[in-house]
XYZ file of N, CA and C in Angstrom:
780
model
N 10.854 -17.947 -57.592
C 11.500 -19.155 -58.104
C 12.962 -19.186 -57.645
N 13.453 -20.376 -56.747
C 14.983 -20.618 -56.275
C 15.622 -21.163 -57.355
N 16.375 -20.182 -57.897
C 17.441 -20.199 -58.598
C 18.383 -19.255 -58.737
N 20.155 -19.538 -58.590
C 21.193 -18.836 -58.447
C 21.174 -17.823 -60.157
N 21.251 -18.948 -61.097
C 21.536 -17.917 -62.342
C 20.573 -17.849 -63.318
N 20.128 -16.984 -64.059
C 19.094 -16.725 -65.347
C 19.916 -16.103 -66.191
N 19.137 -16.407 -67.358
C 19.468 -15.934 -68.622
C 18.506 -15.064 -68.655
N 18.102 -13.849 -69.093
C 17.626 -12.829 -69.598
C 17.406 -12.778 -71.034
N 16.255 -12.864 -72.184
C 16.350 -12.308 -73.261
C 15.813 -11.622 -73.325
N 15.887 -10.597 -74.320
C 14.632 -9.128 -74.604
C 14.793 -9.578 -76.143
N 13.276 -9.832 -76.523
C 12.870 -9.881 -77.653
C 12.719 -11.600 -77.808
N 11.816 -12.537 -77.000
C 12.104 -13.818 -77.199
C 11.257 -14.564 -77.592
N 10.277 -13.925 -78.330
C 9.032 -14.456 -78.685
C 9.031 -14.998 -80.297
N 9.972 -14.762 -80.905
C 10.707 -14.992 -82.263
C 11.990 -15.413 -82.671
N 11.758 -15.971 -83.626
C 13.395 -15.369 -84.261
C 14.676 -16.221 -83.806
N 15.550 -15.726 -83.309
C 16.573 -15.739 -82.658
C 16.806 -16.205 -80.955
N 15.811 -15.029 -80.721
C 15.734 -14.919 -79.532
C 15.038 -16.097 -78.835
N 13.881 -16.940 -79.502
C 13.554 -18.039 -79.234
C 13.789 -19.278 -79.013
N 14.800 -19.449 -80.482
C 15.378 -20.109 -80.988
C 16.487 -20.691 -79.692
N 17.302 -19.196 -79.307
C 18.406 -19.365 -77.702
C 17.103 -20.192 -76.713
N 16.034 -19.670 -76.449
C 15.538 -19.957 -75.497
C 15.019 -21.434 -74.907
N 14.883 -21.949 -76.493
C 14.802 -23.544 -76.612
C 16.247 -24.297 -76.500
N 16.997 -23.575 -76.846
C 18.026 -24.169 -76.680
C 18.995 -24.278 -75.438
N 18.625 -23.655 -74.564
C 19.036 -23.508 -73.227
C 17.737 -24.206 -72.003
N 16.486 -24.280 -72.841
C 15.421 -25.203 -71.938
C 15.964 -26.383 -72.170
N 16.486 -26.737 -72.925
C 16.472 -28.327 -73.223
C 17.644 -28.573 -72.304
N 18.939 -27.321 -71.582
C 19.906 -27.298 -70.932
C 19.583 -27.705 -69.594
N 18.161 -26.717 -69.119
C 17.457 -27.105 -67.693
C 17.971 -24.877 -67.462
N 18.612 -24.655 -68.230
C 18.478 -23.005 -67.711
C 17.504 -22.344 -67.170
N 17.094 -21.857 -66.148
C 16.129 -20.678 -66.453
C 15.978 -19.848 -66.638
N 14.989 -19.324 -67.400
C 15.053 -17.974 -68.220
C 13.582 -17.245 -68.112
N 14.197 -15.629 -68.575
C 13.927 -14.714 -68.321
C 13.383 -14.285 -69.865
N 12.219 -14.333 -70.306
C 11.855 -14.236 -71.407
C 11.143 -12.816 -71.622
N 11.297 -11.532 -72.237
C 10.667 -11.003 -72.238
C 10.402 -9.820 -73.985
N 8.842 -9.718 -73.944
C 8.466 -9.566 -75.794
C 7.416 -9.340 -75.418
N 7.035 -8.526 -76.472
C 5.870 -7.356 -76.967
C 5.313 -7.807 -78.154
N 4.058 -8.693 -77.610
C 3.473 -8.796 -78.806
C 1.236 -8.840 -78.088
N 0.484 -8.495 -79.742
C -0.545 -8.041 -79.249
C -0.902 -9.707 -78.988
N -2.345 -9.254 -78.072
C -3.075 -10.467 -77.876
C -3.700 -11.060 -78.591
N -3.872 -10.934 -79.890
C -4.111 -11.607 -81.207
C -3.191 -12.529 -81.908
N -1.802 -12.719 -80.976
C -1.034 -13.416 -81.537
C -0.649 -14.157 -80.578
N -0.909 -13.798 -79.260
C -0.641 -14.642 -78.303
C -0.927 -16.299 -78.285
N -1.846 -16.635 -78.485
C -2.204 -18.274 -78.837
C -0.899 -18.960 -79.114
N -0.504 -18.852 -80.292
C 0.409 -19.869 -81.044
C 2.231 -19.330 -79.887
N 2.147 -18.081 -79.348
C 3.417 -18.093 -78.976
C 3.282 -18.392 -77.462
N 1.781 -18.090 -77.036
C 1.995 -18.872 -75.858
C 1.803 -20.434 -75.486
N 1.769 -21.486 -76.943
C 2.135 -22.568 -77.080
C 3.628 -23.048 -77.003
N 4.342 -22.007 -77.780
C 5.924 -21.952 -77.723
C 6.292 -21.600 -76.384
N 5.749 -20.931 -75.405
C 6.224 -20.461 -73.972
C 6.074 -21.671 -73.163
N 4.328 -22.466 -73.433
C 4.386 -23.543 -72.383
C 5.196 -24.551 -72.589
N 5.864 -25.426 -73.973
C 6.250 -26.402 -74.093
C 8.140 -25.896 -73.517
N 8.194 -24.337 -73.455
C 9.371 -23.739 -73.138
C 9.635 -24.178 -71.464
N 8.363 -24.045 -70.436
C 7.906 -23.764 -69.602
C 8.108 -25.867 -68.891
N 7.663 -26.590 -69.976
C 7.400 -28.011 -69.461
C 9.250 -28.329 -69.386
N 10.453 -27.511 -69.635
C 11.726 -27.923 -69.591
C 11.922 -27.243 -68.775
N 12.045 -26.215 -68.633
C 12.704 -25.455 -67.196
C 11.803 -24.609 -66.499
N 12.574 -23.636 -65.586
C 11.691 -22.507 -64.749
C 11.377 -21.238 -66.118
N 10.347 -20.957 -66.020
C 10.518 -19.476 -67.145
C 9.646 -18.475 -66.739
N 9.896 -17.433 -66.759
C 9.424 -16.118 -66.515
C 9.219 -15.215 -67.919
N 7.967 -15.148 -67.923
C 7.269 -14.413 -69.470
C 7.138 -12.984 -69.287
N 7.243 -12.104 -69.491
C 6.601 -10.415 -68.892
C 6.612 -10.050 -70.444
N 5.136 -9.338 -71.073
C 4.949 -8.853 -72.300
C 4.643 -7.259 -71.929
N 5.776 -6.533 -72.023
C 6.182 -5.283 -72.046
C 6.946 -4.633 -72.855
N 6.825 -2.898 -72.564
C 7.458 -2.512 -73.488
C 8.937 -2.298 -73.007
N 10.110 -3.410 -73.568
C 11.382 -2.797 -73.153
C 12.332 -1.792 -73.816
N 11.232 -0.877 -74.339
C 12.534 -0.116 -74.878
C 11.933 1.547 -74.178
N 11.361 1.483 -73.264
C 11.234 2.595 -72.527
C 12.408 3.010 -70.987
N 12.437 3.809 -71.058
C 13.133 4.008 -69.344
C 12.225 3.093 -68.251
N 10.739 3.953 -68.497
C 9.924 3.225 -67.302
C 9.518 1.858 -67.473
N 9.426 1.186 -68.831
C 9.023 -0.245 -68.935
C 10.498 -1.047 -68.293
N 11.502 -0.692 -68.660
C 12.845 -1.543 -68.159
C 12.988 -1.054 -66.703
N 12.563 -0.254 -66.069
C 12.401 -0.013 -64.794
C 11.722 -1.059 -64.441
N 9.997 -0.709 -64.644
C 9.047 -1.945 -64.469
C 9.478 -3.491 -64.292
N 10.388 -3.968 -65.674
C 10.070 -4.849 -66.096
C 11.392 -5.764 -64.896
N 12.422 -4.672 -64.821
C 13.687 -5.319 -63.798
C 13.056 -5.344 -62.322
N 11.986 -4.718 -61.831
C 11.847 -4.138 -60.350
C 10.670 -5.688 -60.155
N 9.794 -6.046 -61.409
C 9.193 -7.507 -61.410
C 10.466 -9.048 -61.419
N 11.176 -8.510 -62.312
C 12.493 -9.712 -62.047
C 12.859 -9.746 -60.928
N 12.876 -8.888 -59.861
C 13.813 -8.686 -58.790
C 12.900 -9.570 -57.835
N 11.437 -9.385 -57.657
C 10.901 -9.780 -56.757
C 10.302 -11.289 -57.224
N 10.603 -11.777 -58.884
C 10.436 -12.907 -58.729
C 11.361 -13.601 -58.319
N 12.738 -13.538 -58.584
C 13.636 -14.448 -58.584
C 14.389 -14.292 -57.233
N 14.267 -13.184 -56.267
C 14.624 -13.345 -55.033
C 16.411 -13.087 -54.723
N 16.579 -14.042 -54.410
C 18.250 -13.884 -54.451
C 18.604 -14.328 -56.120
N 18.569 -14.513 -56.344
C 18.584 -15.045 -58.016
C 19.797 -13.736 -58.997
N 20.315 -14.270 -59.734
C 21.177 -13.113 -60.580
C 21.148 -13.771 -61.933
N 21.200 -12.537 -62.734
C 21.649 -12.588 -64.339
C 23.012 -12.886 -64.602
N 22.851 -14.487 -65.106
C 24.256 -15.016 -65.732
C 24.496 -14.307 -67.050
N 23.258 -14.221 -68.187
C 23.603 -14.018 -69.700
C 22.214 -13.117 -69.954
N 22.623 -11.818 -70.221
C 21.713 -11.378 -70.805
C 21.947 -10.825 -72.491
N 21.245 -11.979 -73.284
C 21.112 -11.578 -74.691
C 19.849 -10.102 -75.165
N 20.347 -9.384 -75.723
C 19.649 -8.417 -76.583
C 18.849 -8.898 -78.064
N 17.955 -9.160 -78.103
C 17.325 -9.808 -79.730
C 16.545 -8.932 -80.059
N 16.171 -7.794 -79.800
C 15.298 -6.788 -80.578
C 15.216 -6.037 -81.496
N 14.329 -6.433 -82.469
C 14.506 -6.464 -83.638
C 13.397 -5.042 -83.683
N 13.473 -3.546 -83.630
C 12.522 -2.858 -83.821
C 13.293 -1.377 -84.596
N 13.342 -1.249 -86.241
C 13.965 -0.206 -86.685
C 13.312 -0.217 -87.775
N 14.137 0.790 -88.170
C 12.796 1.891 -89.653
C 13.470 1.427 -90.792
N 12.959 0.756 -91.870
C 13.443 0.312 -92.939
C 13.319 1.509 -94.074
N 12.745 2.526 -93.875
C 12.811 3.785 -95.168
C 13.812 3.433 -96.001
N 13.261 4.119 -97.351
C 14.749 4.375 -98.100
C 15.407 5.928 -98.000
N 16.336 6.040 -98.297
C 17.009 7.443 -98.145
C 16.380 8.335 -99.050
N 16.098 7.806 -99.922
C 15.486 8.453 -101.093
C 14.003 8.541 -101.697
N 12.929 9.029 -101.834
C 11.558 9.214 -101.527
C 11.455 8.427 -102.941
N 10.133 7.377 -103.364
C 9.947 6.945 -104.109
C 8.718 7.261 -104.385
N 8.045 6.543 -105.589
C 6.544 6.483 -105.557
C 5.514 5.648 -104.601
N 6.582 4.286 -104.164
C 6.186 3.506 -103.426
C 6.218 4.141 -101.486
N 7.420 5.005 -101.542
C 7.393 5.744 -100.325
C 8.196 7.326 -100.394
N 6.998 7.408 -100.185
C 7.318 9.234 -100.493
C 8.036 9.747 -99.687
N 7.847 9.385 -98.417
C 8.583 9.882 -97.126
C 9.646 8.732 -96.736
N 11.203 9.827 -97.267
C 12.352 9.206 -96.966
C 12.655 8.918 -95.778
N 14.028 8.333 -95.188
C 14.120 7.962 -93.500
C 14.404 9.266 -93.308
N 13.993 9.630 -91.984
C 13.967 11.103 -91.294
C 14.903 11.259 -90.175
N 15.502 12.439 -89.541
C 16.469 12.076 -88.671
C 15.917 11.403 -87.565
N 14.355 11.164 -87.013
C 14.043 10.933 -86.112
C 13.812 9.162 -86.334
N 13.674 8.506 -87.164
C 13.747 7.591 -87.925
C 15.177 6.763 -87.089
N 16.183 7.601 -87.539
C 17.473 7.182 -87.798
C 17.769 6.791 -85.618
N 17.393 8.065 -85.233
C 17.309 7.743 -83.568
C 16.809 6.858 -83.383
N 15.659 6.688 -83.358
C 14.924 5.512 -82.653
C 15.711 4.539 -82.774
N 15.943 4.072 -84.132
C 16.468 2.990 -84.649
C 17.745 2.452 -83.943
N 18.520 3.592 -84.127
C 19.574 3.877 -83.479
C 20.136 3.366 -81.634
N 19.244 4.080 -81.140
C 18.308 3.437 -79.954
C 18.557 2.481 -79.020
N 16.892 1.922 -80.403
C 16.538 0.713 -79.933
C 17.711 -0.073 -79.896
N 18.054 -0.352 -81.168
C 19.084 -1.497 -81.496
C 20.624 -0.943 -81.441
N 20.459 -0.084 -81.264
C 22.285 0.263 -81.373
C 22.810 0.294 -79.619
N 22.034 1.349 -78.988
C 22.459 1.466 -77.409
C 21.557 0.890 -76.707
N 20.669 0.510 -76.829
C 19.314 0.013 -75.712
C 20.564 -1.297 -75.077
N 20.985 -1.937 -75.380
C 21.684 -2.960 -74.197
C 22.605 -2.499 -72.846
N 23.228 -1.230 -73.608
C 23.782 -0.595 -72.773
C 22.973 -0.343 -71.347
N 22.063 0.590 -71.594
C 21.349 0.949 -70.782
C 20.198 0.096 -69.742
N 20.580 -1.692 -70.629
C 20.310 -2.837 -69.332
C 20.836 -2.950 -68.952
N 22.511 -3.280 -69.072
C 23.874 -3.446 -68.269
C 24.113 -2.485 -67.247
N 24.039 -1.202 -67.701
C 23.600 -0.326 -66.451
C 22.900 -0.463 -65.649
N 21.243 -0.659 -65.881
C 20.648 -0.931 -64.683
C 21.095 -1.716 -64.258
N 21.155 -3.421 -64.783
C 21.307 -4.352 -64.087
C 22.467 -3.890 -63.486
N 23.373 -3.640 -63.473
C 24.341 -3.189 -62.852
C 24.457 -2.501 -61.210
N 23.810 -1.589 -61.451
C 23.092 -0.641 -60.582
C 22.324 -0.986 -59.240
N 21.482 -2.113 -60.046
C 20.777 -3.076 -59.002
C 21.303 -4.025 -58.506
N 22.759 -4.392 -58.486
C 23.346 -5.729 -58.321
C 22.749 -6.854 -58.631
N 22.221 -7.153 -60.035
C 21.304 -8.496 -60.104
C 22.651 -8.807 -60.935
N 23.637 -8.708 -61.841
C 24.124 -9.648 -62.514
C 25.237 -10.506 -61.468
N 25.107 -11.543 -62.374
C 25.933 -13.085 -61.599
C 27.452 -12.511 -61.657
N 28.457 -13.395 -60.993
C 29.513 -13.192 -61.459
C 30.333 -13.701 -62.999
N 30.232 -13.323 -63.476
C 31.084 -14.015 -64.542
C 29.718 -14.009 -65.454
N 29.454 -12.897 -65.711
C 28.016 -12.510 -66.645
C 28.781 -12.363 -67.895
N 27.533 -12.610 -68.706
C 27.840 -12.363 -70.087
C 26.683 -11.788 -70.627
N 27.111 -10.714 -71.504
C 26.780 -9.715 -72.325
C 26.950 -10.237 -73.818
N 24.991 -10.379 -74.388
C 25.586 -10.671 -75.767
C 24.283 -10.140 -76.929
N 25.224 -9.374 -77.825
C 24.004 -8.633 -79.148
C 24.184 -9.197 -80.095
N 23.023 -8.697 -81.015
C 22.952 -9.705 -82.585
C 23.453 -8.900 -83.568
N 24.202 -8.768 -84.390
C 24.598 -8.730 -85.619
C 24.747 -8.503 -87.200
N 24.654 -8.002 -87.860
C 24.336 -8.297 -89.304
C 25.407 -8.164 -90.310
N 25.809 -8.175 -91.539
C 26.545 -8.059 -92.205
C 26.110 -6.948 -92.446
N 24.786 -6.397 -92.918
C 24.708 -4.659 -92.965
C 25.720 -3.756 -91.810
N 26.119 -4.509 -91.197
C 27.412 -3.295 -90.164
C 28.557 -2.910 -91.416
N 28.404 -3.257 -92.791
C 29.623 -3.330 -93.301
C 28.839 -2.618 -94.530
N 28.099 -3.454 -95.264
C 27.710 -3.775 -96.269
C 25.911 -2.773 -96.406
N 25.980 -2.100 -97.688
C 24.431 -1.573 -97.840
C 23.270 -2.337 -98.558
N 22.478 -2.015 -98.094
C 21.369 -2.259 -98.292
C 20.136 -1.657 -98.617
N 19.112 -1.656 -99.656
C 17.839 -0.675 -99.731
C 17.243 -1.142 -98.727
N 17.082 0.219 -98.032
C 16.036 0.251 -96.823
C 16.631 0.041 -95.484
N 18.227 -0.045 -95.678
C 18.649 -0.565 -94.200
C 19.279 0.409 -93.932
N 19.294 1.551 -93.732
C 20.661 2.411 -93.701
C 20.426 2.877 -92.427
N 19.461 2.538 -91.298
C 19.099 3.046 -90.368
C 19.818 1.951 -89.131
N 18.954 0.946 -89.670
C 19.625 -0.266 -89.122
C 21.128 -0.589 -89.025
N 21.921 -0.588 -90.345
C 23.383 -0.603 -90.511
C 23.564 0.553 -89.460
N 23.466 1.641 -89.576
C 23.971 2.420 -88.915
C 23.727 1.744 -86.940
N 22.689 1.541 -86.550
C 22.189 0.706 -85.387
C 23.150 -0.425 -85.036
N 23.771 -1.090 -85.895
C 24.886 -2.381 -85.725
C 26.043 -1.840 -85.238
N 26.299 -0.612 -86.047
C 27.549 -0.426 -85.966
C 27.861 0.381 -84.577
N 26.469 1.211 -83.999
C 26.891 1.474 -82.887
C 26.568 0.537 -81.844
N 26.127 -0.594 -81.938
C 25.618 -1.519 -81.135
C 27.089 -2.197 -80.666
N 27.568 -2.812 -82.090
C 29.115 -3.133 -81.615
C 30.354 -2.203 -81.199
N 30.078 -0.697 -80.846
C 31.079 -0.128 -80.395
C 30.599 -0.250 -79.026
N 29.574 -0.110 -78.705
C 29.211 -0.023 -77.525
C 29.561 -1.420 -76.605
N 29.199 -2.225 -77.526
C 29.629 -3.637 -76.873
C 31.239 -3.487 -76.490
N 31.994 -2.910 -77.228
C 33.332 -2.988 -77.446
C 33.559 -2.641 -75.615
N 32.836 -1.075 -75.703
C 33.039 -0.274 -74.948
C 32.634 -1.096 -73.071
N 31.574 -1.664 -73.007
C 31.554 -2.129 -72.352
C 32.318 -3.444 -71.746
N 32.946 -4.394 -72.683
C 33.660 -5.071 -72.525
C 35.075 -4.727 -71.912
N 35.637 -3.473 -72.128
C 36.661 -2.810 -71.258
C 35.771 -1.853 -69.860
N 34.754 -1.125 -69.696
C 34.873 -0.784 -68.721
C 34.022 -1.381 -67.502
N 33.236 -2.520 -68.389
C 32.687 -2.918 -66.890
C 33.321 -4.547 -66.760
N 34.139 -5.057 -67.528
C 35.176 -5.905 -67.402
C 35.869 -6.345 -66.238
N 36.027 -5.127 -65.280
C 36.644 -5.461 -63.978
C 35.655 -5.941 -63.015
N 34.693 -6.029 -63.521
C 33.196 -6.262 -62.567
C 32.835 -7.747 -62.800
N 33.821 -8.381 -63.796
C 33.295 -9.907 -63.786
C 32.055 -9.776 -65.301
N 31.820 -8.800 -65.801
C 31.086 -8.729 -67.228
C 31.887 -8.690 -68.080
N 31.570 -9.775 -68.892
C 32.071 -9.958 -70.371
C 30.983 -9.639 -71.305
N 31.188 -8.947 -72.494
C 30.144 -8.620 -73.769
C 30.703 -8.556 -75.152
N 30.284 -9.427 -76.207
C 30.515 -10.112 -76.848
C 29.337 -9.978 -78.139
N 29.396 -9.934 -79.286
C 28.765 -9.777 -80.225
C 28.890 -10.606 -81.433
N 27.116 -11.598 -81.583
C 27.752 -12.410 -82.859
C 27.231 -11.582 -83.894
N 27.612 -12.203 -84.939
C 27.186 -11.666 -86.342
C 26.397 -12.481 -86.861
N 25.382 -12.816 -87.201
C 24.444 -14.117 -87.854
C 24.559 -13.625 -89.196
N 25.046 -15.009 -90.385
C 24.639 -14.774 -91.471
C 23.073 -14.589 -92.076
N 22.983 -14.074 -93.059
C 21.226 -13.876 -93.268
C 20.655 -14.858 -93.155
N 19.708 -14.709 -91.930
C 18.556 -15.447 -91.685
C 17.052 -15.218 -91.945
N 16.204 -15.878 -92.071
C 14.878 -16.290 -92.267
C 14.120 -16.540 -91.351
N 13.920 -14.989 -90.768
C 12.915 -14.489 -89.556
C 12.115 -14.322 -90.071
N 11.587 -13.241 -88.990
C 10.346 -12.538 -89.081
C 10.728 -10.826 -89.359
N 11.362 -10.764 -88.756
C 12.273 -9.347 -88.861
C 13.007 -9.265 -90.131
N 13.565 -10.357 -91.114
C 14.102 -10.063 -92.262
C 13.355 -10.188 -92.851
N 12.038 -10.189 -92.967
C 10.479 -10.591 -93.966
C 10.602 -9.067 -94.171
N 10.521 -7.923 -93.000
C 10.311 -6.424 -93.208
C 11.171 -6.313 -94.024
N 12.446 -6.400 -94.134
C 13.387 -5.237 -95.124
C 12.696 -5.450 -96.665
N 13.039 -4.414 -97.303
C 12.122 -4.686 -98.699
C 12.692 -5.378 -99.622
N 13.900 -5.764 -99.359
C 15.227 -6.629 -100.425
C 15.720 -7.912 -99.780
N 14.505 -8.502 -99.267
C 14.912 -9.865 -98.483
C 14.949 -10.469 -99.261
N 14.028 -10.644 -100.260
C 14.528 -12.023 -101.110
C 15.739 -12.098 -101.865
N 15.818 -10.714 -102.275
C 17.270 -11.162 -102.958
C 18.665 -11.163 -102.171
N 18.513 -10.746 -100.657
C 18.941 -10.694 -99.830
C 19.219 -12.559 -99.720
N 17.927 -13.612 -99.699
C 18.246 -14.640 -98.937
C 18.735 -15.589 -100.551
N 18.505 -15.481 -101.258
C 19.036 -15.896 -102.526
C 20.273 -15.736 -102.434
N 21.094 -14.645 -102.677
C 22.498 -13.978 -102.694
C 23.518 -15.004 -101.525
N 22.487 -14.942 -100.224
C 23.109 -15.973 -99.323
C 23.752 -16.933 -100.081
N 22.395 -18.192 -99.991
C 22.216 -19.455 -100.418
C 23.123 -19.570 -101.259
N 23.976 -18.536 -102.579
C 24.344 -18.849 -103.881
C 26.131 -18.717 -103.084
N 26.145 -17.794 -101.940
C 27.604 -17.570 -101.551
C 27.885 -18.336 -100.412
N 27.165 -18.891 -99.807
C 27.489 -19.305 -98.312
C 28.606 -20.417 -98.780
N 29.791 -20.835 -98.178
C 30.622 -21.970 -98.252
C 30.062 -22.723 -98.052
N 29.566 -23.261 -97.098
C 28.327 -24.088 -96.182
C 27.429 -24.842 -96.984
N 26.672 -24.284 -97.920
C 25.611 -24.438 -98.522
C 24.432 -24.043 -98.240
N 23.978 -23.004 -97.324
C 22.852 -23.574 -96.915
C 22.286 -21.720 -96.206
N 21.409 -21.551 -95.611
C 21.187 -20.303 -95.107
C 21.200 -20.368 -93.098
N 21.684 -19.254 -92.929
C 22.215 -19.724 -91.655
C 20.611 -19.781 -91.004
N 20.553 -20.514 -89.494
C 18.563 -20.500 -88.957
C 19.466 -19.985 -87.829
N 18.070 -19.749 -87.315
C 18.586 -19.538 -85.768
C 19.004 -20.113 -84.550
N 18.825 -21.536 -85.006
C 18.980 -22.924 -84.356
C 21.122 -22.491 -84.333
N 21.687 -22.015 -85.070
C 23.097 -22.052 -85.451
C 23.603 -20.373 -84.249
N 22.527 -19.572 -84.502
C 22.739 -18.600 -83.401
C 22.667 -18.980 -82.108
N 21.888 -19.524 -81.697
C 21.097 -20.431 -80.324
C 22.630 -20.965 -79.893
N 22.779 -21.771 -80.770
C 24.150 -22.359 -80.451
C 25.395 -22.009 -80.118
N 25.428 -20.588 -80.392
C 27.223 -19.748 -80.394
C 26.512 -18.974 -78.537
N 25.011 -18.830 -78.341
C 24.707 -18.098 -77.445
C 25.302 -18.944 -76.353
N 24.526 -20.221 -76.756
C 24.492 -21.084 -75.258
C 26.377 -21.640 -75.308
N 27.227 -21.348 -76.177
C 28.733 -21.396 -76.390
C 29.424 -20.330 -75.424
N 28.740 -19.355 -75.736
C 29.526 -18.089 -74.853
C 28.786 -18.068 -73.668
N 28.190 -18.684 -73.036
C 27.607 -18.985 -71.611
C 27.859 -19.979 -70.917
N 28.750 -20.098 -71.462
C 29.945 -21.799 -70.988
C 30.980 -21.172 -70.030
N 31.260 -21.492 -69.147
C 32.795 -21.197 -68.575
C 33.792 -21.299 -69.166
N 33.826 -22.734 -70.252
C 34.940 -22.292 -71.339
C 35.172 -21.015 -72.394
N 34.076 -20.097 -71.423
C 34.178 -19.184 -72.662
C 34.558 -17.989 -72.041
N 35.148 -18.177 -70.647
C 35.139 -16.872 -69.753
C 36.272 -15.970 -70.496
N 37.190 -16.068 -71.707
C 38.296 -15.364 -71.623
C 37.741 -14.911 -72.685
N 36.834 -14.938 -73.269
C 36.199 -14.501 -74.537
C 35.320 -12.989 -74.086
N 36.111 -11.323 -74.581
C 35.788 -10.225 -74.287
C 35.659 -9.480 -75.279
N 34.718 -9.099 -75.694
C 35.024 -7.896 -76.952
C 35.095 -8.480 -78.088
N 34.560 -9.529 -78.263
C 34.598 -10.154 -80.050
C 33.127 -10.196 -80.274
N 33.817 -10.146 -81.964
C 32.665 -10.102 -82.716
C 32.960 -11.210 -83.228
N 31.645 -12.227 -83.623
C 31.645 -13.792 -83.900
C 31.028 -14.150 -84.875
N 31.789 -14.221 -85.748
C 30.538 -14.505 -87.091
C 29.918 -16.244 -86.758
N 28.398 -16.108 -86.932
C 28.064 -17.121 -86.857
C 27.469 -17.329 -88.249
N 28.183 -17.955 -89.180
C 27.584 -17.677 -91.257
C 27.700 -18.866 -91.512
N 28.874 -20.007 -91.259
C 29.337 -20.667 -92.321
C 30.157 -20.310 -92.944
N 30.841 -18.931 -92.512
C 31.458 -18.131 -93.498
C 30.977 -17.420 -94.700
N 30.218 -17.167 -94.358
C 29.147 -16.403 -95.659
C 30.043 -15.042 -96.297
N 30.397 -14.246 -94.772
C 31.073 -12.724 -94.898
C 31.744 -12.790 -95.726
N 32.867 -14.178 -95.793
C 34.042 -14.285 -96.399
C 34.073 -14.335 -98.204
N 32.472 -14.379 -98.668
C 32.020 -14.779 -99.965
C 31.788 -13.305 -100.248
């Protein structure tokens, strides 16, 4: 497919990550969609891919990206679809960590474990890093790329069952930090929003969502609970040229929720 720039998501079959993806088809972007899900669920999301598919160019690959060899795989298939083609924006949306509690219950006997805490850690805390690298490596990103991860108020704030995850944010945004100064001279910018609590699929797992999305609703200034339609929006914001001087921030996208 002839095209100069793509967007990249990992994790775009839901959520957030979808949410960007519609919102940049309706732009004429093309994108780089890629999510792990079984073939029992495929139907209804590969309805969401074609009507994705009837707005722009899109590229689907259902793999595993949180391996060395699947992100090998999965970049060495990007390379030979898109040809001369480069990564303008690659968003991170993967939502895959251990909700344990610290403390063994009746309901779960087996507390989070240190191996628990890695994965988690990982997936969601360093796994972007280690695309920016490759992509890096391979010369696929555009000039004036942007680097961008998701967020939570758990980077601050606890939660039952999140302590794996919080911990995952918080190195997710140093790392972002980190990259925003050293591969900065390369024309990469990376940038991190914060979404106020939203009403995924991924906040259905934690075991204190509801009072999680209540607590919102009762504090948000706004009124209202943030969707992902409001994330979509700060993505396809920082993939603007007006946004080239924008390095190393963290962006609350709430309504101001944090501030409650």
């Amino acid at each position: 497919m002839k095209h100069d720039k793509w967007t990249l998501i990992l994790g775009g079959s839901s959520g957030m990550g979808l949410a960007t993806a519609k919102k940049l088809a309706n732009d004429k972007t093309p994108i780089i969609l890629i999510h792990r899900d079984r073939k029992s669920a495929m139907k209804k999301i590969q309805e969401e891919f074609d009507a994705l598919a009837s707005k722009t160019s899109l590229i689907t690959i259902n793999a595993n990206a949180l391996t060395a060899d699947g992100r090998q795989g999965i970049l060495t298939r990007i390379a030979d679809d898109i040809g001369d083609g480069q990564i303008h924006c690659l968003l991170h949306s993967i939502a895959l960590g251990n909700l344990r509690s610290l403390v063994p219950s009746e309901d779960e006997p087996r507390p989070l474990s240190d191996e628990d805490f890695g994965q988690t850690i990982a997936y969601m805390g360093y796994d972007i890093l280690l695309w920016v690298q490759d992509l890096y490596s391979r010369g696929m990103f555009a000039p004036q790329a942007s680097v961008i991860g998701l967020s939570s108020e758990g980077n601050q704030k606890a939660w039952a069952g999140y302590a794996a995850v919080s911990a995952a944010k918080c190195t997710l945004e140093s790392v972002s930090r980190s990259i925003a100064v050293e591969f900065g001279r390369f024309g990469i910018r990376s940038n991190i929003i914060q979404a106020g609590i939203t009403e995924t699929p991924a906040l259905a797992l934690i075991p204190s969502h509801q009072e999680m999305l209540e607590d919102a609703r009762q504090r948000n200034p706004l009124g209202r609970l943030t969707r992902p339609e409001d994330v979509a929006n700060a993505v396809y914001l920082l993939t603007r040229p007006e946004a080239s001087w924008i390095n190393g921030a963290l962006l609350h996208v709430d309504g101001g929720e944090h501030l409650c």
